[in-house]
């Protein structure tokens, strides 16, 4: 729809929209990214990409974070995320396309502000909106006319209008006439090599048509395909649908693993056979439990909101129950294998391979390995871990393992009563692991191609 029609149809501030679009066209826009984590940093790369390739495109970005240590690292040209090279940050700084700060008064310098802060659960598994609210409050203090605010954090449908908007309007400015507002979910999948931030289509929902047009134009500078949708709520719910879909299907395949295991049937071989159907089947894989910042958490944002409408999200609750149980299933397998050696878990020496929640990433948030280690220790086992991407553990909100990765050598492998493969990192030499381990419990089918010593392997 031509912008001028908005004036007639929606009464929005047409001058504001046209100014915003003109600054994008002239590549004068500055994008502020709030929250420089696994989502924020790749987004900066997507916006600045053309600039670092020597092209004319690419927008300037300012990164904002409350964590001064992250800002200091970035300003020194150091990346703390495995798949964003430090050389990239250094090049951006040198070319003047990037700055990072803890000074939120600089929010005013930006044309668009994109919120990429955490949305975890509280101890009672309710949405913890404190980060989103704090960020909206910080923006509200510095909000100026003509800015576009976009929420990217994953959250329940309604957050942009019910939580972010009222906080922003405390500034005295009004959405539609003074500023633009949109929601666009992040679909980042760290460790993926076939898609990245630029090539994953970006769903965008606007508070009103001018906000949608502004947000779609903004993201067109960073991603190849923008998918405009009718409202913020549709964009919010689309993200939750994607994550619930994964959570529920993973729970189902985990349950099937337990059932088939009792029947002596290998679930991984069943999946390979089913996968040959060219339509109507999408393979999901079992594991030691759900991990990461999204799949174990986001569905509960929806079930929480559903309660307000007197509806129980039964699929989500059931999937949560099954997935939470998986590390305990693995521990019962560990106990069985040790039992065959005549050993109890107490005082058994166990090496857990892989601390990250999935292969080839350095992210241990919500990782089932943490539960496995804590529970094995709780039962008296002597546990070490190896993870090539996580040399030492750091304190998390709920956990503090205080451990350091041990070297993975034939000598160290031989020291343990059992090796538990929790994450199937590509760089592991599974032949070597099976050769030198006394017993292996494999939760990922990582040893599928190992030929020698298969009698030592138990799948869990
Ligand atoms: N990690 C993923 O793969 C992924 C994928 C899709 C969606 N998401 C969603 O994106 C959001 C961000 O996730 P993430 O993985 O990047 O989190 P993260 O923890 O890696 O990064 C969040 C950053 O926000 C900063 N922060 C916290 N409060 C702030 C504030 N008030 N102002 C500015 N910065 C603040 C933190 O210091 C941190 O650096 C979450 O809602 C998450 O569910 C994450």
CSV table of C-alpha atoms and ligand atoms in Angstrom, one decimal:
chain,number,residue,atom,x,y,z
A,1,UNK,CA,0.0,0.0,0.0
A,2,UNK,CA,1.5,3.4,-0.9
A,3,UNK,CA,2.4,5.3,2.3
A,4,UNK,CA,0.2,8.2,1.6
A,5,UNK,CA,-2.9,5.9,1.8
A,6,UNK,CA,-2.1,5.3,5.4
A,7,UNK,CA,-2.8,8.9,6.2
A,8,UNK,CA,-6.3,8.5,4.8
A,9,UNK,CA,-7.0,5.0,6.2
A,10,UNK,CA,-5.2,4.9,9.5
A,11,UNK,CA,-4.4,8.5,10.4
A,12,UNK,CA,-0.8,7.6,11.4
A,13,UNK,CA,1.9,10.2,11.2
A,14,UNK,CA,2.8,10.0,7.5
A,15,UNK,CA,5.8,12.4,7.8
A,16,UNK,CA,7.3,10.2,10.5
A,17,UNK,CA,7.1,7.1,8.3
A,18,UNK,CA,8.4,8.9,5.2
A,19,UNK,CA,11.4,10.3,7.1
A,20,UNK,CA,12.1,6.9,8.5
A,21,UNK,CA,12.0,5.3,5.1
A,22,UNK,CA,14.1,8.0,3.5
A,23,UNK,CA,16.9,7.5,6.1
A,24,UNK,CA,16.9,3.8,5.3
A,25,UNK,CA,17.0,4.5,1.6
A,26,UNK,CA,19.9,6.9,2.0
A,27,UNK,CA,21.7,4.4,4.3
A,28,UNK,CA,21.8,7.0,7.1
A,29,UNK,CA,19.9,4.9,9.6
A,30,UNK,CA,21.5,3.9,12.8
A,31,UNK,CA,20.3,0.7,14.4
A,32,UNK,CA,20.5,0.2,18.1
A,33,UNK,CA,20.6,-3.4,19.3
A,34,UNK,CA,19.7,-3.9,23.0
A,35,UNK,CA,21.1,-7.2,24.3
A,36,UNK,CA,24.4,-8.3,22.8
A,37,UNK,CA,24.0,-12.1,23.2
A,38,UNK,CA,23.4,-15.1,20.9
A,39,UNK,CA,20.7,-13.1,19.1
A,40,UNK,CA,21.9,-9.5,19.2
A,41,UNK,CA,25.4,-10.1,18.0
A,42,UNK,CA,24.5,-12.1,14.8
A,43,UNK,CA,21.8,-9.4,14.1
A,44,UNK,CA,24.5,-6.8,14.1
A,45,UNK,CA,26.4,-8.9,11.6
A,46,UNK,CA,23.3,-9.1,9.4
A,47,UNK,CA,22.8,-5.3,9.4
A,48,UNK,CA,26.4,-4.4,8.8
A,49,UNK,CA,27.2,-7.2,6.4
A,50,UNK,CA,27.3,-5.2,3.2
A,51,UNK,CA,29.5,-2.6,4.7
A,52,UNK,CA,32.2,-5.1,5.8
A,53,UNK,CA,32.2,-6.7,2.3
A,54,UNK,CA,33.3,-3.4,0.9
A,55,UNK,CA,29.8,-2.6,-0.5
A,56,UNK,CA,27.9,0.6,-0.1
A,57,UNK,CA,25.0,-1.1,1.8
A,58,UNK,CA,24.9,-2.0,5.4
A,59,UNK,CA,23.7,0.1,8.3
A,60,UNK,CA,25.6,1.4,11.3
A,61,UNK,CA,24.9,-0.4,14.5
A,62,UNK,CA,25.2,0.6,18.2
A,63,UNK,CA,25.1,-2.3,20.6
A,64,UNK,CA,23.7,-1.7,24.1
A,65,UNK,CA,24.1,-4.0,27.0
A,66,UNK,CA,23.9,-3.8,30.8
A,67,UNK,CA,26.9,-6.3,31.0
A,68,UNK,CA,29.9,-4.0,30.9
A,69,UNK,CA,32.3,-6.9,30.4
A,70,UNK,CA,30.6,-7.8,27.1
A,71,UNK,CA,30.8,-4.2,25.9
A,72,UNK,CA,34.5,-3.9,26.9
A,73,UNK,CA,35.3,-7.1,25.0
A,74,UNK,CA,33.5,-6.0,21.9
A,75,UNK,CA,35.2,-2.6,22.0
A,76,UNK,CA,38.6,-4.4,22.2
A,77,UNK,CA,37.5,-6.4,19.1
A,78,UNK,CA,36.9,-9.6,20.9
A,79,UNK,CA,33.9,-11.8,20.2
A,80,UNK,CA,32.5,-14.1,22.9
A,81,UNK,CA,30.3,-16.1,20.5
A,82,UNK,CA,31.9,-18.9,18.7
A,83,UNK,CA,30.3,-18.3,15.3
A,84,UNK,CA,31.0,-14.6,15.2
A,85,UNK,CA,34.7,-14.2,14.5
A,86,UNK,CA,36.7,-11.5,16.4
A,87,UNK,CA,38.1,-10.4,13.1
A,88,UNK,CA,34.6,-9.4,12.0
A,89,UNK,CA,34.1,-7.1,15.1
A,90,UNK,CA,37.6,-5.6,14.6
A,91,UNK,CA,36.8,-4.8,10.9
A,92,UNK,CA,33.4,-3.2,11.9
A,93,UNK,CA,35.1,-1.0,14.6
A,94,UNK,CA,37.8,0.0,12.2
A,95,UNK,CA,35.3,1.0,9.5
A,96,UNK,CA,33.2,2.9,12.0
A,97,UNK,CA,30.2,0.8,11.4
A,98,UNK,CA,29.8,-0.5,15.0
A,99,UNK,CA,30.0,0.9,18.5
A,100,UNK,CA,29.1,-0.8,21.8
A,101,UNK,CA,28.1,1.0,25.0
A,102,UNK,CA,26.4,0.7,28.4
A,103,UNK,CA,25.4,4.4,28.1
A,104,UNK,CA,21.6,4.2,27.4
A,105,UNK,CA,21.4,8.0,26.8
A,106,UNK,CA,22.9,7.1,23.4
A,107,UNK,CA,19.6,5.4,22.5
A,108,UNK,CA,18.6,8.8,21.1
A,109,UNK,CA,21.2,8.5,18.3
A,110,UNK,CA,19.4,5.5,16.8
A,111,UNK,CA,16.5,5.5,14.3
A,112,UNK,CA,15.5,2.0,15.2
A,113,UNK,CA,15.9,0.1,18.5
A,114,UNK,CA,15.7,-3.7,18.5
A,115,UNK,CA,15.2,-5.5,21.8
A,116,UNK,CA,17.1,-8.9,22.1
A,117,UNK,CA,17.1,-9.5,25.9
A,118,UNK,CA,16.5,-12.8,27.7
A,119,UNK,CA,13.0,-14.1,28.4
A,120,UNK,CA,13.6,-16.9,30.9
A,121,UNK,CA,11.2,-18.6,33.3
A,122,UNK,CA,11.0,-17.8,37.0
A,123,UNK,CA,11.6,-20.6,39.6
A,124,UNK,CA,7.8,-21.3,39.4
A,125,UNK,CA,8.1,-21.7,35.6
A,126,UNK,CA,6.2,-18.5,34.9
A,127,UNK,CA,7.4,-16.0,32.3
A,128,UNK,CA,10.1,-13.8,33.7
A,129,UNK,CA,9.5,-10.4,32.0
A,130,UNK,CA,12.0,-8.4,34.1
A,131,UNK,CA,14.6,-8.0,31.3
A,132,UNK,CA,12.0,-7.0,28.7
A,133,UNK,CA,10.4,-4.5,31.2
A,134,UNK,CA,13.8,-3.1,32.2
A,135,UNK,CA,14.8,-2.6,28.6
A,136,UNK,CA,11.4,-0.9,27.7
A,137,UNK,CA,11.9,1.4,30.8
A,138,UNK,CA,15.4,2.3,29.6
A,139,UNK,CA,14.1,3.1,26.1
A,140,UNK,CA,11.1,5.1,27.5
A,141,UNK,CA,13.5,7.4,29.4
A,142,UNK,CA,15.3,8.3,26.1
A,143,UNK,CA,12.6,7.7,23.5
A,144,UNK,CA,12.5,10.4,20.8
A,145,UNK,CA,10.0,11.2,18.0
A,146,UNK,CA,10.3,9.1,14.9
A,147,UNK,CA,12.0,6.1,16.3
A,148,UNK,CA,10.9,2.5,15.5
A,149,UNK,CA,11.0,0.1,18.5
A,150,UNK,CA,11.1,-3.7,17.7
A,151,UNK,CA,10.8,-6.5,20.2
A,152,UNK,CA,12.6,-9.7,19.1
A,153,UNK,CA,12.7,-11.6,22.4
A,154,UNK,CA,10.6,-14.7,22.3
A,155,UNK,CA,7.5,-14.2,24.4
A,156,UNK,CA,3.7,-14.9,24.7
A,157,UNK,CA,1.3,-13.4,22.3
A,158,UNK,CA,0.3,-9.9,23.4
A,159,UNK,CA,3.6,-8.9,25.0
A,160,UNK,CA,4.4,-6.0,22.6
A,161,UNK,CA,1.0,-4.3,23.2
A,162,UNK,CA,0.4,-5.3,26.8
A,163,UNK,CA,3.9,-4.9,28.3
A,164,UNK,CA,6.2,-3.0,26.0
A,165,UNK,CA,3.8,-0.4,24.7
A,166,UNK,CA,2.4,0.9,28.0
A,167,UNK,CA,6.0,1.2,29.3
A,168,UNK,CA,7.1,3.1,26.2
A,169,UNK,CA,4.1,5.5,26.4
A,170,UNK,CA,5.2,6.5,29.9
A,171,UNK,CA,7.6,8.8,28.0
A,172,UNK,CA,4.6,10.9,27.1
A,173,UNK,CA,5.0,10.0,23.4
A,174,UNK,CA,2.2,8.1,21.6
A,175,UNK,CA,2.6,5.1,19.3
A,176,UNK,CA,1.4,5.9,15.7
A,177,UNK,CA,1.8,9.6,16.0
A,178,UNK,CA,5.3,9.9,17.7
A,179,UNK,CA,6.9,6.5,17.3
A,180,UNK,CA,6.5,3.2,15.5
A,181,UNK,CA,6.3,-0.3,17.2
A,182,UNK,CA,6.7,-3.8,15.9
A,183,UNK,CA,7.5,-7.4,16.9
A,184,UNK,CA,9.8,-9.7,14.9
A,185,UNK,CA,10.8,-13.0,16.3
A,186,UNK,CA,14.4,-14.2,16.1
A,187,UNK,CA,14.9,-17.6,14.5
A,188,UNK,CA,18.6,-17.9,15.2
A,189,UNK,CA,19.8,-21.5,15.4
A,190,UNK,CA,23.4,-21.4,16.6
A,191,UNK,CA,25.6,-24.1,15.0
A,192,UNK,CA,23.6,-24.3,11.8
A,193,UNK,CA,25.6,-24.0,8.6
A,194,UNK,CA,22.9,-24.1,5.9
A,195,UNK,CA,21.0,-21.0,7.1
A,196,UNK,CA,22.1,-17.9,9.0
A,197,UNK,CA,20.5,-14.6,10.2
A,198,UNK,CA,20.5,-13.2,6.7
A,199,UNK,CA,19.0,-16.2,5.0
A,200,UNK,CA,16.4,-17.2,7.5
A,201,UNK,CA,13.1,-15.5,6.5
A,202,UNK,CA,12.1,-12.9,9.0
A,203,UNK,CA,8.5,-12.6,10.2
A,204,UNK,CA,7.5,-9.0,11.0
A,205,UNK,CA,4.2,-7.8,12.7
A,206,UNK,CA,3.5,-4.1,13.2
A,207,UNK,CA,1.4,-2.3,15.8
A,208,UNK,CA,-0.2,-0.5,12.8
A,209,UNK,CA,0.5,-0.5,9.0
A,210,UNK,CA,3.1,2.3,9.2
A,211,UNK,CA,5.0,0.4,11.9
A,212,UNK,CA,4.8,-2.7,9.7
A,213,UNK,CA,6.1,-0.8,6.7
A,214,UNK,CA,8.9,0.8,8.6
A,215,UNK,CA,10.0,-2.5,10.3
A,216,UNK,CA,9.8,-4.5,7.0
A,217,UNK,CA,12.0,-1.8,5.3
A,218,UNK,CA,14.4,-1.9,8.1
A,219,UNK,CA,14.8,-5.7,8.1
A,220,UNK,CA,15.1,-5.7,4.3
A,221,UNK,CA,18.5,-4.2,4.9
A,222,UNK,CA,19.6,-7.2,6.9
A,223,UNK,CA,17.8,-10.3,5.6
A,224,UNK,CA,16.9,-11.7,2.2
A,225,UNK,CA,13.3,-12.4,2.9
A,226,UNK,CA,10.9,-10.4,5.1
A,227,UNK,CA,7.5,-12.0,5.8
A,228,UNK,CA,5.1,-9.2,6.8
A,229,UNK,CA,2.1,-10.4,8.9
A,230,UNK,CA,-1.0,-8.7,10.0
A,231,UNK,CA,-0.2,-7.9,13.7
A,232,UNK,CA,2.3,-8.2,16.5
A,233,UNK,CA,0.2,-11.0,18.0
A,234,UNK,CA,0.4,-13.1,14.9
A,235,UNK,CA,4.2,-12.7,14.8
A,236,UNK,CA,4.5,-13.5,18.5
A,237,UNK,CA,2.3,-16.6,18.2
A,238,UNK,CA,4.1,-17.8,15.1
A,239,UNK,CA,7.4,-18.0,17.0
A,240,UNK,CA,5.7,-19.8,19.9
A,241,UNK,CA,4.1,-22.2,17.4
A,242,UNK,CA,7.5,-23.0,15.9
A,243,UNK,CA,9.0,-23.8,19.3
A,244,UNK,CA,6.0,-25.8,20.6
A,245,UNK,CA,6.1,-27.8,17.4
A,246,UNK,CA,9.7,-28.8,18.2
A,247,UNK,CA,9.1,-29.3,21.9
A,248,UNK,CA,6.1,-31.6,21.4
A,249,UNK,CA,7.6,-33.7,18.6
A,250,UNK,CA,10.9,-34.1,20.6
A,251,UNK,CA,8.9,-35.2,23.6
A,252,UNK,CA,7.0,-37.7,21.4
A,253,UNK,CA,10.1,-39.2,20.0
A,254,UNK,CA,11.7,-39.4,23.4
A,255,UNK,CA,8.7,-41.3,24.7
A,256,UNK,CA,8.9,-43.6,21.6
A,257,UNK,CA,12.5,-44.2,22.4
A,258,UNK,CA,11.6,-45.5,25.9
A,259,UNK,CA,8.8,-47.7,24.5
A,260,UNK,CA,10.8,-49.2,21.7
A,261,UNK,CA,13.8,-49.7,24.0
A,262,UNK,CA,11.6,-51.9,26.2
A,263,UNK,CA,10.7,-53.9,23.1
A,264,UNK,CA,14.4,-54.2,22.1
A,265,UNK,CA,14.0,-52.0,19.0
A,266,UNK,CA,16.5,-49.3,18.1
A,267,UNK,CA,14.5,-46.0,17.7
A,268,UNK,CA,17.3,-44.4,15.6
A,269,UNK,CA,17.0,-47.2,13.0
A,270,UNK,CA,13.2,-46.8,13.1
A,271,UNK,CA,13.6,-43.1,12.3
A,272,UNK,CA,15.9,-43.8,9.5
A,273,UNK,CA,13.4,-46.2,8.0
A,274,UNK,CA,10.4,-43.8,8.5
A,275,UNK,CA,12.4,-40.9,7.0
A,276,UNK,CA,12.4,-42.5,3.6
A,277,UNK,CA,8.8,-41.5,3.2
A,278,UNK,CA,9.0,-38.5,0.9
A,279,UNK,CA,6.0,-36.6,2.3
A,280,UNK,CA,4.1,-36.3,5.6
A,281,UNK,CA,6.9,-37.2,7.9
A,282,UNK,CA,9.6,-34.9,9.5
A,283,UNK,CA,12.3,-36.6,11.5
A,284,UNK,CA,12.9,-35.6,15.1
A,285,UNK,CA,15.5,-37.2,17.2
A,286,UNK,CA,15.6,-38.3,20.8
A,287,UNK,CA,18.2,-37.2,23.3
A,288,UNK,CA,19.0,-36.8,27.0
A,289,UNK,CA,16.5,-34.0,27.4
A,290,UNK,CA,15.8,-30.6,26.0
A,291,UNK,CA,18.3,-27.8,26.1
A,292,UNK,CA,19.0,-24.3,25.0
A,293,UNK,CA,17.4,-20.9,25.6
A,294,UNK,CA,14.2,-21.6,23.6
A,295,UNK,CA,12.6,-25.0,23.3
A,296,UNK,CA,12.6,-25.9,27.0
A,297,UNK,CA,11.2,-22.5,27.9
A,298,UNK,CA,9.1,-20.8,25.3
A,299,UNK,CA,6.2,-23.2,25.3
A,300,UNK,CA,5.6,-22.4,28.9
A,301,UNK,CA,5.1,-18.7,27.9
A,302,UNK,CA,2.0,-19.9,26.0
A,303,UNK,CA,0.7,-22.3,28.6
A,304,UNK,CA,1.0,-19.5,31.2
A,305,UNK,CA,-1.0,-17.1,29.0
A,306,UNK,CA,-3.6,-19.8,28.1
A,307,UNK,CA,-4.4,-20.1,31.9
A,308,UNK,CA,-5.7,-16.5,31.8
A,309,UNK,CA,-8.3,-17.7,29.3
A,310,UNK,CA,-9.2,-20.8,31.5
A,311,UNK,CA,-7.5,-23.1,29.0
A,312,UNK,CA,-5.0,-25.7,29.8
A,313,UNK,CA,-2.3,-26.2,27.2
A,314,UNK,CA,-2.3,-30.0,27.7
A,315,UNK,CA,0.1,-30.9,24.9
A,316,UNK,CA,2.7,-28.4,26.1
A,317,UNK,CA,2.4,-29.6,29.7
A,318,UNK,CA,2.7,-33.2,28.7
A,319,UNK,CA,5.7,-32.6,26.5
A,320,UNK,CA,7.3,-30.7,29.3
A,321,UNK,CA,6.8,-33.6,31.7
A,322,UNK,CA,8.3,-36.1,29.2
A,323,UNK,CA,11.3,-34.0,28.3
A,324,UNK,CA,12.1,-33.1,31.9
A,325,UNK,CA,12.1,-36.8,32.7
A,326,UNK,CA,14.7,-37.7,30.0
A,327,UNK,CA,17.9,-37.1,32.0
A,328,UNK,CA,16.4,-39.4,34.7
A,329,UNK,CA,15.8,-42.1,32.1
A,330,UNK,CA,19.5,-41.7,31.1
A,331,UNK,CA,20.6,-42.0,34.7
A,332,UNK,CA,18.7,-45.3,35.1
A,333,UNK,CA,20.5,-46.6,32.0
A,334,UNK,CA,23.8,-45.5,33.6
A,335,UNK,CA,22.9,-47.4,36.7
A,336,UNK,CA,22.0,-50.5,34.7
A,337,UNK,CA,25.3,-50.5,32.9
A,338,UNK,CA,27.3,-50.0,36.1
A,339,UNK,CA,25.3,-52.7,37.8
A,340,UNK,CA,26.4,-55.1,35.1
A,341,UNK,CA,30.0,-54.3,36.1
A,342,UNK,CA,29.0,-55.0,39.7
A,343,UNK,CA,29.2,-51.3,40.7
A,344,UNK,CA,26.8,-48.9,42.2
A,345,UNK,CA,26.6,-45.2,41.0
A,346,UNK,CA,28.1,-44.2,44.3
A,347,UNK,CA,31.8,-43.7,43.9
A,348,UNK,CA,31.7,-44.7,40.2
A,349,UNK,CA,33.9,-42.6,38.0
A,350,UNK,CA,31.9,-41.1,35.1
A,351,UNK,CA,33.1,-38.9,32.3
A,352,UNK,CA,30.3,-36.9,30.6
A,353,UNK,CA,31.1,-35.9,27.0
A,354,UNK,CA,29.6,-32.7,25.9
A,355,UNK,CA,28.3,-30.0,28.2
A,356,UNK,CA,26.7,-27.8,25.5
A,357,UNK,CA,23.0,-28.4,24.9
A,358,UNK,CA,23.6,-29.4,21.3
A,359,UNK,CA,26.5,-30.3,19.1
A,360,UNK,CA,29.2,-27.9,17.9
A,361,UNK,CA,28.0,-24.9,20.0
A,362,UNK,CA,29.4,-23.3,23.2
A,363,UNK,CA,26.0,-22.6,24.8
A,364,UNK,CA,25.2,-24.6,27.9
A,365,UNK,CA,22.0,-22.9,28.9
A,366,UNK,CA,19.4,-25.3,30.1
A,367,UNK,CA,21.7,-28.1,28.9
A,368,UNK,CA,20.6,-31.6,30.0
A,369,UNK,CA,24.3,-32.3,30.7
A,370,UNK,CA,24.0,-30.1,33.7
A,371,UNK,CA,21.1,-32.1,35.2
A,372,UNK,CA,22.9,-35.3,34.4
A,373,UNK,CA,26.1,-34.1,36.2
A,374,UNK,CA,24.2,-32.7,39.2
A,375,UNK,CA,22.1,-35.8,39.6
A,376,UNK,CA,25.0,-38.3,39.2
A,377,UNK,CA,27.0,-36.3,41.8
A,378,UNK,CA,23.9,-36.3,44.0
A,379,UNK,CA,23.9,-40.1,43.8
A,380,UNK,CA,27.6,-40.1,44.9
A,381,UNK,CA,29.3,-40.5,41.5
A,382,UNK,CA,32.7,-38.9,40.8
A,383,UNK,CA,32.0,-37.0,37.6
A,384,UNK,CA,34.2,-35.1,35.2
A,385,UNK,CA,33.3,-33.6,31.8
A,386,UNK,CA,34.9,-32.9,28.5
A,387,UNK,CA,33.7,-30.2,26.1
A,388,UNK,CA,36.0,-28.7,23.5
A,389,UNK,CA,33.9,-25.6,23.4
A,390,UNK,CA,33.4,-25.1,27.1
A,391,UNK,CA,36.8,-25.2,28.8
A,392,UNK,CA,35.4,-24.2,32.2
A,393,UNK,CA,31.9,-23.7,33.6
A,394,UNK,CA,30.6,-20.4,34.7
A,395,UNK,CA,27.8,-19.5,37.2
A,396,UNK,CA,24.3,-19.6,35.7
A,397,UNK,CA,21.1,-18.4,37.2
A,398,UNK,CA,20.2,-21.8,38.7
A,399,UNK,CA,23.4,-23.8,38.4
A,400,UNK,CA,27.1,-23.5,39.3
A,401,UNK,CA,29.0,-26.6,38.5
A,402,UNK,CA,32.5,-25.1,39.2
A,403,UNK,CA,34.1,-27.6,36.9
A,404,UNK,CA,36.9,-27.6,34.3
A,405,UNK,CA,36.9,-29.8,31.1
A,406,UNK,CA,39.4,-32.7,31.3
A,407,UNK,CA,41.5,-33.7,28.4
A,408,UNK,CA,40.1,-36.4,26.2
A,409,UNK,CA,43.0,-38.9,25.7
A,410,UNK,CA,43.2,-42.7,25.7
A,411,UNK,CA,44.8,-42.5,29.2
A,412,UNK,CA,42.0,-40.3,30.7
A,413,UNK,CA,39.3,-42.4,29.0
A,414,UNK,CA,40.6,-45.6,30.6
A,415,UNK,CA,40.3,-44.0,34.1
A,416,UNK,CA,36.5,-44.0,34.1
A,417,UNK,CA,34.1,-46.7,34.8
A,418,UNK,CA,31.7,-45.3,32.2
A,419,UNK,CA,31.7,-42.6,29.5
A,420,UNK,CA,28.4,-40.9,29.0
A,421,UNK,CA,27.9,-39.2,25.6
A,422,UNK,CA,25.5,-36.3,26.3
A,423,UNK,CA,26.4,-34.1,23.3
A,424,UNK,CA,27.5,-35.4,19.9
A,425,UNK,CA,30.1,-32.9,19.0
A,426,UNK,CA,31.4,-33.5,15.5
A,427,UNK,CA,35.1,-33.3,16.4
A,428,UNK,CA,34.9,-36.2,18.9
A,429,UNK,CA,36.7,-39.3,17.7
A,430,UNK,CA,34.1,-41.9,18.6
A,431,UNK,CA,36.3,-44.9,17.5
A,432,UNK,CA,38.9,-43.7,20.0
A,433,UNK,CA,36.3,-43.1,22.7
A,434,UNK,CA,34.8,-46.6,22.4
A,435,UNK,CA,38.2,-48.2,22.0
A,436,UNK,CA,39.5,-46.9,25.3
A,437,UNK,CA,36.4,-46.6,27.4
A,438,UNK,CA,35.3,-49.4,29.7
A,439,UNK,CA,31.6,-48.8,29.0
A,440,UNK,CA,29.8,-46.1,26.9
A,441,UNK,CA,26.2,-44.9,27.3
A,442,UNK,CA,25.3,-43.0,24.2
A,443,UNK,CA,22.3,-40.7,24.3
A,444,UNK,CA,22.7,-39.3,20.7
A,445,UNK,CA,23.5,-42.3,18.6
A,446,UNK,CA,26.8,-40.7,18.1
A,447,UNK,CA,28.6,-44.0,17.9
A,448,UNK,CA,26.4,-45.4,15.1
A,449,UNK,CA,29.4,-45.7,12.8
A,450,UNK,CA,31.8,-47.3,15.3
A,451,UNK,CA,32.5,-50.9,14.3
A,452,UNK,CA,34.9,-52.2,17.0
A,453,UNK,CA,33.8,-52.6,20.6
A,454,UNK,CA,30.1,-52.3,20.0
A,455,UNK,CA,29.4,-54.6,23.0
A,456,UNK,CA,30.6,-51.7,25.2
A,457,UNK,CA,27.9,-49.3,23.9
A,458,UNK,CA,24.5,-48.9,25.4
A,459,UNK,CA,22.1,-46.5,23.8
A,460,UNK,CA,20.0,-44.4,26.2
B,1,LIG,N1,19.9,-18.1,21.5
B,1,LIG,C1,19.1,-18.4,20.5
B,1,LIG,O1,19.4,-19.3,19.8
B,1,LIG,C2,17.7,-17.8,20.4
B,1,LIG,C3,17.0,-18.1,19.2
B,1,LIG,C4,15.7,-17.5,19.0
B,1,LIG,C5,15.2,-16.6,19.9
B,1,LIG,N2,15.9,-16.3,21.1
B,1,LIG,C6,15.4,-15.4,22.0
B,1,LIG,O2,16.1,-14.1,21.9
B,1,LIG,C7,16.1,-13.5,23.2
B,1,LIG,C8,17.6,-13.2,23.5
B,1,LIG,O3,18.3,-14.5,23.7
B,1,LIG,P1,19.8,-14.6,23.6
B,1,LIG,O4,20.1,-16.1,23.4
B,1,LIG,O5,20.5,-13.6,22.7
B,1,LIG,O6,20.2,-14.2,25.1
B,1,LIG,P2,21.6,-13.9,25.7
B,1,LIG,O7,21.5,-14.2,27.2
B,1,LIG,O8,22.7,-14.6,24.9
B,1,LIG,O9,21.8,-12.3,25.5
B,1,LIG,C9,21.0,-11.4,26.1
B,1,LIG,C10,21.8,-10.2,26.4
B,1,LIG,O10,20.9,-9.2,26.9
B,1,LIG,C11,21.6,-8.4,27.9
B,1,LIG,N3,20.7,-7.7,28.7
B,1,LIG,C12,20.0,-8.1,29.8
B,1,LIG,N4,19.2,-7.1,30.2
B,1,LIG,C13,19.4,-6.1,29.4
B,1,LIG,C14,18.9,-4.7,29.4
B,1,LIG,N5,18.0,-4.3,30.3
B,1,LIG,N6,19.4,-3.9,28.5
B,1,LIG,C15,20.3,-4.3,27.6
B,1,LIG,N7,20.8,-5.6,27.5
B,1,LIG,C16,20.4,-6.4,28.5
B,1,LIG,C17,22.4,-9.5,28.6
B,1,LIG,O11,23.5,-9.0,29.4
B,1,LIG,C18,22.9,-10.4,27.4
B,1,LIG,O12,24.1,-10.0,26.9
B,1,LIG,C19,15.4,-14.4,24.1
B,1,LIG,O13,14.1,-14.0,24.2
B,1,LIG,C20,15.5,-15.8,23.4
B,1,LIG,O14,14.4,-16.6,23.8
B,1,LIG,C21,17.2,-16.9,21.3
